[in-house]
């Protein structure tokens, strides 16, 4: 159903972590799934009309032939039309369209069916174009176009957030002489992160509740329950984010925000299970938890420590491939209680293991794009460098501050068998009432 595709599109865009290239890839995959169109292209355009990045989905041709085909649409066809007019366009029947590119190198499969393209906007400025090809004539009817346009709004918002954050992160590199004096830069960074992290769950809530209204009239109790669950999960996540942002400010200012009470790891991990199980199931991952017999009760701020563990597990879910495993363990070691979260993801390079807990720190990788840089309606130019940046946001910074406020410490190391293990310690200061092993799968 459309709501499932919208939900997965929103989730994929959120998981793209403010990387423009990753947002583009998630967007074109989500749009093809939403509309049933097997072929898609999304491109990013700068103010001069130059194509700075491009992603394809459902390609079946030789890469050179594929690029020749889409270049025709960019320079002479549907994509150029949408860019110049800043409004959607469709080709109801490709076989009779005089403007559709016909190349001998392109199979006749691309000579029939229908196509649609929409602009991706920053207010009124076009920042990109999304184009889709469907094998059926008149496939982009009113209902399908309405869904595509709604998806376009979500994609445009995600792209704007990613581009804003990318520009902010580049500022210190482009203006090194002003770096020490630019005290407003951190505020800009925080604003960009808030845009990304808070808008994704807000959009999930908005979309779920809007569709829920329609489902109530359709009398579909199973879908109604699913939509309510999505909205509730997103709202709880939003509340956790806001609390963490407020706590970062207070903890950095030296203001005590702890509300200590006696709690158990069983209670913490049961609450963890409620929060993260749906995310793990959706990502096709397994989560196991265990508590050693000699782990005592705790005197901590239950909500804050729970948010620390949830942050670490959600971070593991994001960076662990489908079919992977995540384990959460609590044990007593040398008078401390140590909680560890291990995953089977790519791990954290040793050179970054201290910085990863700093605010605004992002692991950076640079790669060459295989797509040539283009200008709408102009000849092809040289290949650009594309910078992709993995983002860990403010979550780990909050974890460090929260753990240190409890008198503990936090670190990251290699996980046994590969991946990363994030661990933190807490002073053992409560009556030792043993816990039992809790399994979660």
mmCIF file with all atom_site columns, C-alpha atoms in Angstrom, residues 190-374:
data_model
loop_
_atom_site.group_PDB
_atom_site.id
_atom_site.type_symbol
_atom_site.label_atom_id
_atom_site.label_alt_id
_atom_site.label_comp_id
_atom_site.label_asym_id
_atom_site.label_entity_id
_atom_site.label_seq_id
_atom_site.pdbx_PDB_ins_code
_atom_site.Cartn_x
_atom_site.Cartn_y
_atom_site.Cartn_z
_atom_site.occupancy
_atom_site.B_iso_or_equiv
_atom_site.pdbx_formal_charge
_atom_site.auth_seq_id
_atom_site.auth_comp_id
_atom_site.auth_asym_id
_atom_site.auth_atom_id
_atom_site.pdbx_PDB_model_num
ATOM 1   C CA . UNK A 1 190 ? 23.001  22.648  15.790  1.00 0.00 ? 190 UNK A CA 1
ATOM 2   C CA . UNK A 1 191 ? 20.168  24.210  13.804  1.00 0.00 ? 191 UNK A CA 1
ATOM 3   C CA . UNK A 1 192 ? 20.951  22.056  10.762  1.00 0.00 ? 192 UNK A CA 1
ATOM 4   C CA . UNK A 1 193 ? 21.073  18.923  12.909  1.00 0.00 ? 193 UNK A CA 1
ATOM 5   C CA . UNK A 1 194 ? 17.739  19.792  14.525  1.00 0.00 ? 194 UNK A CA 1
ATOM 6   C CA . UNK A 1 195 ? 16.166  20.246  11.082  1.00 0.00 ? 195 UNK A CA 1
ATOM 7   C CA . UNK A 1 196 ? 17.234  16.760  10.079  1.00 0.00 ? 196 UNK A CA 1
ATOM 8   C CA . UNK A 1 197 ? 16.722  14.831  13.299  1.00 0.00 ? 197 UNK A CA 1
ATOM 9   C CA . UNK A 1 198 ? 13.425  16.376  14.367  1.00 0.00 ? 198 UNK A CA 1
ATOM 10  C CA . UNK A 1 199 ? 11.670  16.735  11.033  1.00 0.00 ? 199 UNK A CA 1
ATOM 11  C CA . UNK A 1 200 ? 11.912  13.039  10.102  1.00 0.00 ? 200 UNK A CA 1
ATOM 12  C CA . UNK A 1 201 ? 9.810   11.731  13.020  1.00 0.00 ? 201 UNK A CA 1
ATOM 13  C CA . UNK A 1 202 ? 7.498   14.745  12.730  1.00 0.00 ? 202 UNK A CA 1
ATOM 14  C CA . UNK A 1 203 ? 6.840   13.860  9.098   1.00 0.00 ? 203 UNK A CA 1
ATOM 15  C CA . UNK A 1 204 ? 6.207   10.225  10.031  1.00 0.00 ? 204 UNK A CA 1
ATOM 16  C CA . UNK A 1 205 ? 3.625   11.384  12.564  1.00 0.00 ? 205 UNK A CA 1
ATOM 17  C CA . UNK A 1 206 ? 2.002   13.767  10.096  1.00 0.00 ? 206 UNK A CA 1
ATOM 18  C CA . UNK A 1 207 ? 1.834   11.196  7.283   1.00 0.00 ? 207 UNK A CA 1
ATOM 19  C CA . UNK A 1 208 ? 0.607   8.418   9.580   1.00 0.00 ? 208 UNK A CA 1
ATOM 20  C CA . UNK A 1 209 ? -2.165  10.490  11.120  1.00 0.00 ? 209 UNK A CA 1
ATOM 21  C CA . UNK A 1 210 ? -3.237  11.877  7.749   1.00 0.00 ? 210 UNK A CA 1
ATOM 22  C CA . UNK A 1 211 ? -3.485  8.410   6.255   1.00 0.00 ? 211 UNK A CA 1
ATOM 23  C CA . UNK A 1 212 ? -5.110  7.131   9.435   1.00 0.00 ? 212 UNK A CA 1
ATOM 24  C CA . UNK A 1 213 ? -7.989  9.521   8.855   1.00 0.00 ? 213 UNK A CA 1
ATOM 25  C CA . UNK A 1 214 ? -8.569  7.905   5.459   1.00 0.00 ? 214 UNK A CA 1
ATOM 26  C CA . UNK A 1 215 ? -8.207  4.389   6.864   1.00 0.00 ? 215 UNK A CA 1
ATOM 27  C CA . UNK A 1 216 ? -10.890 5.035   9.468   1.00 0.00 ? 216 UNK A CA 1
ATOM 28  C CA . UNK A 1 217 ? -13.349 5.653   6.653   1.00 0.00 ? 217 UNK A CA 1
ATOM 29  C CA . UNK A 1 218 ? -12.086 2.540   4.849   1.00 0.00 ? 218 UNK A CA 1
ATOM 30  C CA . UNK A 1 219 ? -12.606 0.428   8.011   1.00 0.00 ? 219 UNK A CA 1
ATOM 31  C CA . UNK A 1 220 ? -9.175  -1.226  7.883   1.00 0.00 ? 220 UNK A CA 1
ATOM 32  C CA . UNK A 1 221 ? -8.349  -2.093  11.528  1.00 0.00 ? 221 UNK A CA 1
ATOM 33  C CA . UNK A 1 222 ? -4.974  -3.751  10.777  1.00 0.00 ? 222 UNK A CA 1
ATOM 34  C CA . UNK A 1 223 ? -3.640  -0.766  8.867   1.00 0.00 ? 223 UNK A CA 1
ATOM 35  C CA . UNK A 1 224 ? -5.115  1.611   11.446  1.00 0.00 ? 224 UNK A CA 1
ATOM 36  C CA . UNK A 1 225 ? -3.205  -0.187  14.200  1.00 0.00 ? 225 UNK A CA 1
ATOM 37  C CA . UNK A 1 226 ? 0.016   -0.071  12.179  1.00 0.00 ? 226 UNK A CA 1
ATOM 38  C CA . UNK A 1 227 ? -0.324  3.658   11.512  1.00 0.00 ? 227 UNK A CA 1
ATOM 39  C CA . UNK A 1 228 ? -0.978  4.393   15.177  1.00 0.00 ? 228 UNK A CA 1
ATOM 40  C CA . UNK A 1 229 ? 2.114   2.374   16.102  1.00 0.00 ? 229 UNK A CA 1
ATOM 41  C CA . UNK A 1 230 ? 4.262   4.345   13.632  1.00 0.00 ? 230 UNK A CA 1
ATOM 42  C CA . UNK A 1 231 ? 2.947   7.646   14.976  1.00 0.00 ? 231 UNK A CA 1
ATOM 43  C CA . UNK A 1 232 ? 3.528   6.629   18.597  1.00 0.00 ? 232 UNK A CA 1
ATOM 44  C CA . UNK A 1 233 ? 7.058   5.337   17.925  1.00 0.00 ? 233 UNK A CA 1
ATOM 45  C CA . UNK A 1 234 ? 7.945   8.561   16.102  1.00 0.00 ? 234 UNK A CA 1
ATOM 46  C CA . UNK A 1 235 ? 6.470   10.785  18.802  1.00 0.00 ? 235 UNK A CA 1
ATOM 47  C CA . UNK A 1 236 ? 8.397   8.942   21.537  1.00 0.00 ? 236 UNK A CA 1
ATOM 48  C CA . UNK A 1 237 ? 11.588  9.295   19.504  1.00 0.00 ? 237 UNK A CA 1
ATOM 49  C CA . UNK A 1 238 ? 10.911  13.001  19.069  1.00 0.00 ? 238 UNK A CA 1
ATOM 50  C CA . UNK A 1 239 ? 10.461  13.426  22.823  1.00 0.00 ? 239 UNK A CA 1
ATOM 51  C CA . UNK A 1 240 ? 13.768  11.626  23.477  1.00 0.00 ? 240 UNK A CA 1
ATOM 52  C CA . UNK A 1 241 ? 15.570  13.915  21.018  1.00 0.00 ? 241 UNK A CA 1
ATOM 53  C CA . UNK A 1 242 ? 14.214  17.077  22.608  1.00 0.00 ? 242 UNK A CA 1
ATOM 54  C CA . UNK A 1 243 ? 15.117  15.828  26.088  1.00 0.00 ? 243 UNK A CA 1
ATOM 55  C CA . UNK A 1 244 ? 18.648  14.992  24.962  1.00 0.00 ? 244 UNK A CA 1
ATOM 56  C CA . UNK A 1 245 ? 19.138  18.418  23.363  1.00 0.00 ? 245 UNK A CA 1
ATOM 57  C CA . UNK A 1 246 ? 17.988  20.140  26.564  1.00 0.00 ? 246 UNK A CA 1
ATOM 58  C CA . UNK A 1 247 ? 20.195  17.875  28.684  1.00 0.00 ? 247 UNK A CA 1
ATOM 59  C CA . UNK A 1 248 ? 23.272  18.622  26.569  1.00 0.00 ? 248 UNK A CA 1
ATOM 60  C CA . UNK A 1 249 ? 22.792  22.336  27.190  1.00 0.00 ? 249 UNK A CA 1
ATOM 61  C CA . UNK A 1 250 ? 22.272  21.872  30.934  1.00 0.00 ? 250 UNK A CA 1
ATOM 62  C CA . UNK A 1 251 ? 25.073  19.367  31.452  1.00 0.00 ? 251 UNK A CA 1
ATOM 63  C CA . UNK A 1 252 ? 27.583  21.503  29.550  1.00 0.00 ? 252 UNK A CA 1
ATOM 64  C CA . UNK A 1 253 ? 26.558  24.451  31.722  1.00 0.00 ? 253 UNK A CA 1
ATOM 65  C CA . UNK A 1 254 ? 27.295  22.398  34.837  1.00 0.00 ? 254 UNK A CA 1
ATOM 66  C CA . UNK A 1 255 ? 23.672  22.325  35.987  1.00 0.00 ? 255 UNK A CA 1
ATOM 67  C CA . UNK A 1 256 ? 22.578  19.120  37.722  1.00 0.00 ? 256 UNK A CA 1
ATOM 68  C CA . UNK A 1 257 ? 19.740  17.446  35.843  1.00 0.00 ? 257 UNK A CA 1
ATOM 69  C CA . UNK A 1 258 ? 19.873  14.010  37.441  1.00 0.00 ? 258 UNK A CA 1
ATOM 70  C CA . UNK A 1 259 ? 16.821  12.520  39.121  1.00 0.00 ? 259 UNK A CA 1
ATOM 71  C CA . UNK A 1 260 ? 18.365  9.487   40.760  1.00 0.00 ? 260 UNK A CA 1
ATOM 72  C CA . UNK A 1 261 ? 16.325  6.561   41.975  1.00 0.00 ? 261 UNK A CA 1
ATOM 73  C CA . UNK A 1 262 ? 16.871  2.870   42.515  1.00 0.00 ? 262 UNK A CA 1
ATOM 74  C CA . UNK A 1 263 ? 16.290  0.870   39.366  1.00 0.00 ? 263 UNK A CA 1
ATOM 75  C CA . UNK A 1 264 ? 17.297  -2.472  37.852  1.00 0.00 ? 264 UNK A CA 1
ATOM 76  C CA . UNK A 1 265 ? 18.816  -3.478  34.570  1.00 0.00 ? 265 UNK A CA 1
ATOM 77  C CA . UNK A 1 266 ? 15.808  -5.697  33.959  1.00 0.00 ? 266 UNK A CA 1
ATOM 78  C CA . UNK A 1 267 ? 13.609  -2.593  34.010  1.00 0.00 ? 267 UNK A CA 1
ATOM 79  C CA . UNK A 1 268 ? 16.024  -0.690  31.765  1.00 0.00 ? 268 UNK A CA 1
ATOM 80  C CA . UNK A 1 269 ? 16.276  -3.479  29.194  1.00 0.00 ? 269 UNK A CA 1
ATOM 81  C CA . UNK A 1 270 ? 12.531  -4.109  29.179  1.00 0.00 ? 270 UNK A CA 1
ATOM 82  C CA . UNK A 1 271 ? 12.025  -0.417  28.354  1.00 0.00 ? 271 UNK A CA 1
ATOM 83  C CA . UNK A 1 272 ? 14.775  -0.714  25.743  1.00 0.00 ? 272 UNK A CA 1
ATOM 84  C CA . UNK A 1 273 ? 13.008  -3.666  24.160  1.00 0.00 ? 273 UNK A CA 1
ATOM 85  C CA . UNK A 1 274 ? 9.803   -1.664  23.771  1.00 0.00 ? 274 UNK A CA 1
ATOM 86  C CA . UNK A 1 275 ? 11.652  1.171   22.046  1.00 0.00 ? 275 UNK A CA 1
ATOM 87  C CA . UNK A 1 276 ? 14.055  -0.574  19.679  1.00 0.00 ? 276 UNK A CA 1
ATOM 88  C CA . UNK A 1 277 ? 12.459  -3.905  18.770  1.00 0.00 ? 277 UNK A CA 1
ATOM 89  C CA . UNK A 1 278 ? 10.344  -2.444  15.893  1.00 0.00 ? 278 UNK A CA 1
ATOM 90  C CA . UNK A 1 279 ? 13.419  -0.725  14.403  1.00 0.00 ? 279 UNK A CA 1
ATOM 91  C CA . UNK A 1 280 ? 15.473  -3.914  14.574  1.00 0.00 ? 280 UNK A CA 1
ATOM 92  C CA . UNK A 1 281 ? 12.705  -6.035  13.039  1.00 0.00 ? 281 UNK A CA 1
ATOM 93  C CA . UNK A 1 282 ? 12.294  -3.565  10.200  1.00 0.00 ? 282 UNK A CA 1
ATOM 94  C CA . UNK A 1 283 ? 16.056  -3.662  9.552   1.00 0.00 ? 283 UNK A CA 1
ATOM 95  C CA . UNK A 1 284 ? 16.040  -7.498  9.654   1.00 0.00 ? 284 UNK A CA 1
ATOM 96  C CA . UNK A 1 285 ? 18.431  -7.545  12.605  1.00 0.00 ? 285 UNK A CA 1
ATOM 97  C CA . UNK A 1 286 ? 18.475  -9.577  15.803  1.00 0.00 ? 286 UNK A CA 1
ATOM 98  C CA . UNK A 1 287 ? 19.045  -8.074  19.242  1.00 0.00 ? 287 UNK A CA 1
ATOM 99  C CA . UNK A 1 288 ? 20.052  -10.059 22.306  1.00 0.00 ? 288 UNK A CA 1
ATOM 100 C CA . UNK A 1 289 ? 20.475  -8.794  25.853  1.00 0.00 ? 289 UNK A CA 1
ATOM 101 C CA . UNK A 1 290 ? 22.101  -10.367 28.887  1.00 0.00 ? 290 UNK A CA 1
ATOM 102 C CA . UNK A 1 291 ? 22.764  -9.388  32.509  1.00 0.00 ? 291 UNK A CA 1
ATOM 103 C CA . UNK A 1 292 ? 25.412  -11.158 34.595  1.00 0.00 ? 292 UNK A CA 1
ATOM 104 C CA . UNK A 1 293 ? 24.170  -12.679 37.847  1.00 0.00 ? 293 UNK A CA 1
ATOM 105 C CA . UNK A 1 294 ? 26.293  -10.422 40.052  1.00 0.00 ? 294 UNK A CA 1
ATOM 106 C CA . UNK A 1 295 ? 25.070  -7.104  38.609  1.00 0.00 ? 295 UNK A CA 1
ATOM 107 C CA . UNK A 1 296 ? 23.458  -5.089  41.431  1.00 0.00 ? 296 UNK A CA 1
ATOM 108 C CA . UNK A 1 297 ? 20.603  -2.636  41.385  1.00 0.00 ? 297 UNK A CA 1
ATOM 109 C CA . UNK A 1 298 ? 21.475  0.927   40.373  1.00 0.00 ? 298 UNK A CA 1
ATOM 110 C CA . UNK A 1 299 ? 20.898  4.399   41.771  1.00 0.00 ? 299 UNK A CA 1
ATOM 111 C CA . UNK A 1 300 ? 20.746  6.433   38.552  1.00 0.00 ? 300 UNK A CA 1
ATOM 112 C CA . UNK A 1 301 ? 18.529  8.710   36.522  1.00 0.00 ? 301 UNK A CA 1
ATOM 113 C CA . UNK A 1 302 ? 16.534  5.888   34.895  1.00 0.00 ? 302 UNK A CA 1
ATOM 114 C CA . UNK A 1 303 ? 15.263  7.978   31.969  1.00 0.00 ? 303 UNK A CA 1
ATOM 115 C CA . UNK A 1 304 ? 18.694  9.415   31.152  1.00 0.00 ? 304 UNK A CA 1
ATOM 116 C CA . UNK A 1 305 ? 20.549  6.092   31.263  1.00 0.00 ? 305 UNK A CA 1
ATOM 117 C CA . UNK A 1 306 ? 17.755  4.483   29.224  1.00 0.00 ? 306 UNK A CA 1
ATOM 118 C CA . UNK A 1 307 ? 18.221  7.169   26.565  1.00 0.00 ? 307 UNK A CA 1
ATOM 119 C CA . UNK A 1 308 ? 21.965  6.474   26.564  1.00 0.00 ? 308 UNK A CA 1
ATOM 120 C CA . UNK A 1 309 ? 21.381  2.772   25.859  1.00 0.00 ? 309 UNK A CA 1
ATOM 121 C CA . UNK A 1 310 ? 18.682  3.508   23.259  1.00 0.00 ? 310 UNK A CA 1
ATOM 122 C CA . UNK A 1 311 ? 21.037  5.953   21.486  1.00 0.00 ? 311 UNK A CA 1
ATOM 123 C CA . UNK A 1 312 ? 23.791  3.341   21.345  1.00 0.00 ? 312 UNK A CA 1
ATOM 124 C CA . UNK A 1 313 ? 21.442  0.601   20.094  1.00 0.00 ? 313 UNK A CA 1
ATOM 125 C CA . UNK A 1 314 ? 19.808  2.855   17.477  1.00 0.00 ? 314 UNK A CA 1
ATOM 126 C CA . UNK A 1 315 ? 23.298  3.863   16.325  1.00 0.00 ? 315 UNK A CA 1
ATOM 127 C CA . UNK A 1 316 ? 24.183  0.155   16.010  1.00 0.00 ? 316 UNK A CA 1
ATOM 128 C CA . UNK A 1 317 ? 20.976  -0.530  14.044  1.00 0.00 ? 317 UNK A CA 1
ATOM 129 C CA . UNK A 1 318 ? 21.815  2.275   11.593  1.00 0.00 ? 318 UNK A CA 1
ATOM 130 C CA . UNK A 1 319 ? 25.320  0.980   10.942  1.00 0.00 ? 319 UNK A CA 1
ATOM 131 C CA . UNK A 1 320 ? 24.639  -2.764  10.912  1.00 0.00 ? 320 UNK A CA 1
ATOM 132 C CA . UNK A 1 321 ? 23.624  -4.405  7.603   1.00 0.00 ? 321 UNK A CA 1
ATOM 133 C CA . UNK A 1 322 ? 20.440  -6.455  7.212   1.00 0.00 ? 322 UNK A CA 1
ATOM 134 C CA . UNK A 1 323 ? 20.780  -9.854  8.818   1.00 0.00 ? 323 UNK A CA 1
ATOM 135 C CA . UNK A 1 324 ? 23.285  -8.522  11.354  1.00 0.00 ? 324 UNK A CA 1
ATOM 136 C CA . UNK A 1 325 ? 23.287  -8.982  15.103  1.00 0.00 ? 325 UNK A CA 1
ATOM 137 C CA . UNK A 1 326 ? 23.399  -6.529  18.007  1.00 0.00 ? 326 UNK A CA 1
ATOM 138 C CA . UNK A 1 327 ? 24.040  -7.546  21.600  1.00 0.00 ? 327 UNK A CA 1
ATOM 139 C CA . UNK A 1 328 ? 23.544  -5.583  24.820  1.00 0.00 ? 328 UNK A CA 1
ATOM 140 C CA . UNK A 1 329 ? 25.292  -6.794  27.976  1.00 0.00 ? 329 UNK A CA 1
ATOM 141 C CA . UNK A 1 330 ? 25.596  -5.613  31.588  1.00 0.00 ? 330 UNK A CA 1
ATOM 142 C CA . UNK A 1 331 ? 28.360  -6.964  33.829  1.00 0.00 ? 331 UNK A CA 1
ATOM 143 C CA . UNK A 1 332 ? 30.250  -6.017  36.966  1.00 0.00 ? 332 UNK A CA 1
ATOM 144 C CA . UNK A 1 333 ? 33.964  -5.415  36.577  1.00 0.00 ? 333 UNK A CA 1
ATOM 145 C CA . UNK A 1 334 ? 36.460  -4.050  39.147  1.00 0.00 ? 334 UNK A CA 1
ATOM 146 C CA . UNK A 1 335 ? 33.820  -2.325  41.228  1.00 0.00 ? 335 UNK A CA 1
ATOM 147 C CA . UNK A 1 336 ? 32.061  -0.809  38.215  1.00 0.00 ? 336 UNK A CA 1
ATOM 148 C CA . UNK A 1 337 ? 29.021  -1.822  36.213  1.00 0.00 ? 337 UNK A CA 1
ATOM 149 C CA . UNK A 1 338 ? 29.874  -1.963  32.503  1.00 0.00 ? 338 UNK A CA 1
ATOM 150 C CA . UNK A 1 339 ? 27.178  -1.831  29.830  1.00 0.00 ? 339 UNK A CA 1
ATOM 151 C CA . UNK A 1 340 ? 28.227  -2.694  26.281  1.00 0.00 ? 340 UNK A CA 1
ATOM 152 C CA . UNK A 1 341 ? 26.459  -2.573  22.905  1.00 0.00 ? 341 UNK A CA 1
ATOM 153 C CA . UNK A 1 342 ? 28.161  -4.619  20.161  1.00 0.00 ? 342 UNK A CA 1
ATOM 154 C CA . UNK A 1 343 ? 27.242  -4.804  16.485  1.00 0.00 ? 343 UNK A CA 1
ATOM 155 C CA . UNK A 1 344 ? 28.394  -6.510  13.294  1.00 0.00 ? 344 UNK A CA 1
ATOM 156 C CA . UNK A 1 345 ? 28.736  -3.314  11.266  1.00 0.00 ? 345 UNK A CA 1
ATOM 157 C CA . UNK A 1 346 ? 31.866  -1.750  9.727   1.00 0.00 ? 346 UNK A CA 1
ATOM 158 C CA . UNK A 1 347 ? 33.326  -0.619  13.053  1.00 0.00 ? 347 UNK A CA 1
ATOM 159 C CA . UNK A 1 348 ? 34.957  2.690   14.035  1.00 0.00 ? 348 UNK A CA 1
ATOM 160 C CA . UNK A 1 349 ? 38.530  3.422   12.871  1.00 0.00 ? 349 UNK A CA 1
ATOM 161 C CA . UNK A 1 350 ? 40.961  3.621   15.792  1.00 0.00 ? 350 UNK A CA 1
ATOM 162 C CA . UNK A 1 351 ? 41.932  7.208   14.922  1.00 0.00 ? 351 UNK A CA 1
ATOM 163 C CA . UNK A 1 352 ? 38.368  8.410   15.533  1.00 0.00 ? 352 UNK A CA 1
ATOM 164 C CA . UNK A 1 353 ? 37.530  6.626   18.778  1.00 0.00 ? 353 UNK A CA 1
ATOM 165 C CA . UNK A 1 354 ? 38.058  9.634   21.020  1.00 0.00 ? 354 UNK A CA 1
ATOM 166 C CA . UNK A 1 355 ? 36.585  12.267  18.712  1.00 0.00 ? 355 UNK A CA 1
ATOM 167 C CA . UNK A 1 356 ? 33.456  10.271  17.978  1.00 0.00 ? 356 UNK A CA 1
ATOM 168 C CA . UNK A 1 357 ? 31.905  11.489  21.251  1.00 0.00 ? 357 UNK A CA 1
ATOM 169 C CA . UNK A 1 358 ? 32.492  15.170  20.436  1.00 0.00 ? 358 UNK A CA 1
ATOM 170 C CA . UNK A 1 359 ? 29.641  17.375  19.319  1.00 0.00 ? 359 UNK A CA 1
ATOM 171 C CA . UNK A 1 360 ? 29.352  17.803  15.543  1.00 0.00 ? 360 UNK A CA 1
ATOM 172 C CA . UNK A 1 361 ? 32.038  15.217  14.826  1.00 0.00 ? 361 UNK A CA 1
ATOM 173 C CA . UNK A 1 362 ? 31.431  13.368  11.559  1.00 0.00 ? 362 UNK A CA 1
ATOM 174 C CA . UNK A 1 363 ? 33.601  10.662  9.999   1.00 0.00 ? 363 UNK A CA 1
ATOM 175 C CA . UNK A 1 364 ? 34.424  11.777  6.481   1.00 0.00 ? 364 UNK A CA 1
ATOM 176 C CA . UNK A 1 365 ? 35.193  9.791   3.363   1.00 0.00 ? 365 UNK A CA 1
ATOM 177 C CA . UNK A 1 366 ? 35.900  11.153  -0.107  1.00 0.00 ? 366 UNK A CA 1
ATOM 178 C CA . UNK A 1 367 ? 35.270  9.239   -3.294  1.00 0.00 ? 367 UNK A CA 1
ATOM 179 C CA . UNK A 1 368 ? 35.212  9.975   -6.999  1.00 0.00 ? 368 UNK A CA 1
ATOM 180 C CA . UNK A 1 369 ? 31.842  10.063  -8.671  1.00 0.00 ? 369 UNK A CA 1
ATOM 181 C CA . UNK A 1 370 ? 31.346  7.748   -11.648 1.00 0.00 ? 370 UNK A CA 1
ATOM 182 C CA . UNK A 1 371 ? 28.752  10.165  -13.065 1.00 0.00 ? 371 UNK A CA 1
ATOM 183 C CA . UNK A 1 372 ? 30.080  12.981  -15.200 1.00 0.00 ? 372 UNK A CA 1
ATOM 184 C CA . UNK A 1 373 ? 29.142  16.514  -14.214 1.00 0.00 ? 373 UNK A CA 1
ATOM 185 C CA . UNK A 1 374 ? 26.555  17.998  -16.552 1.00 0.00 ? 374 UNK A CA 1
#
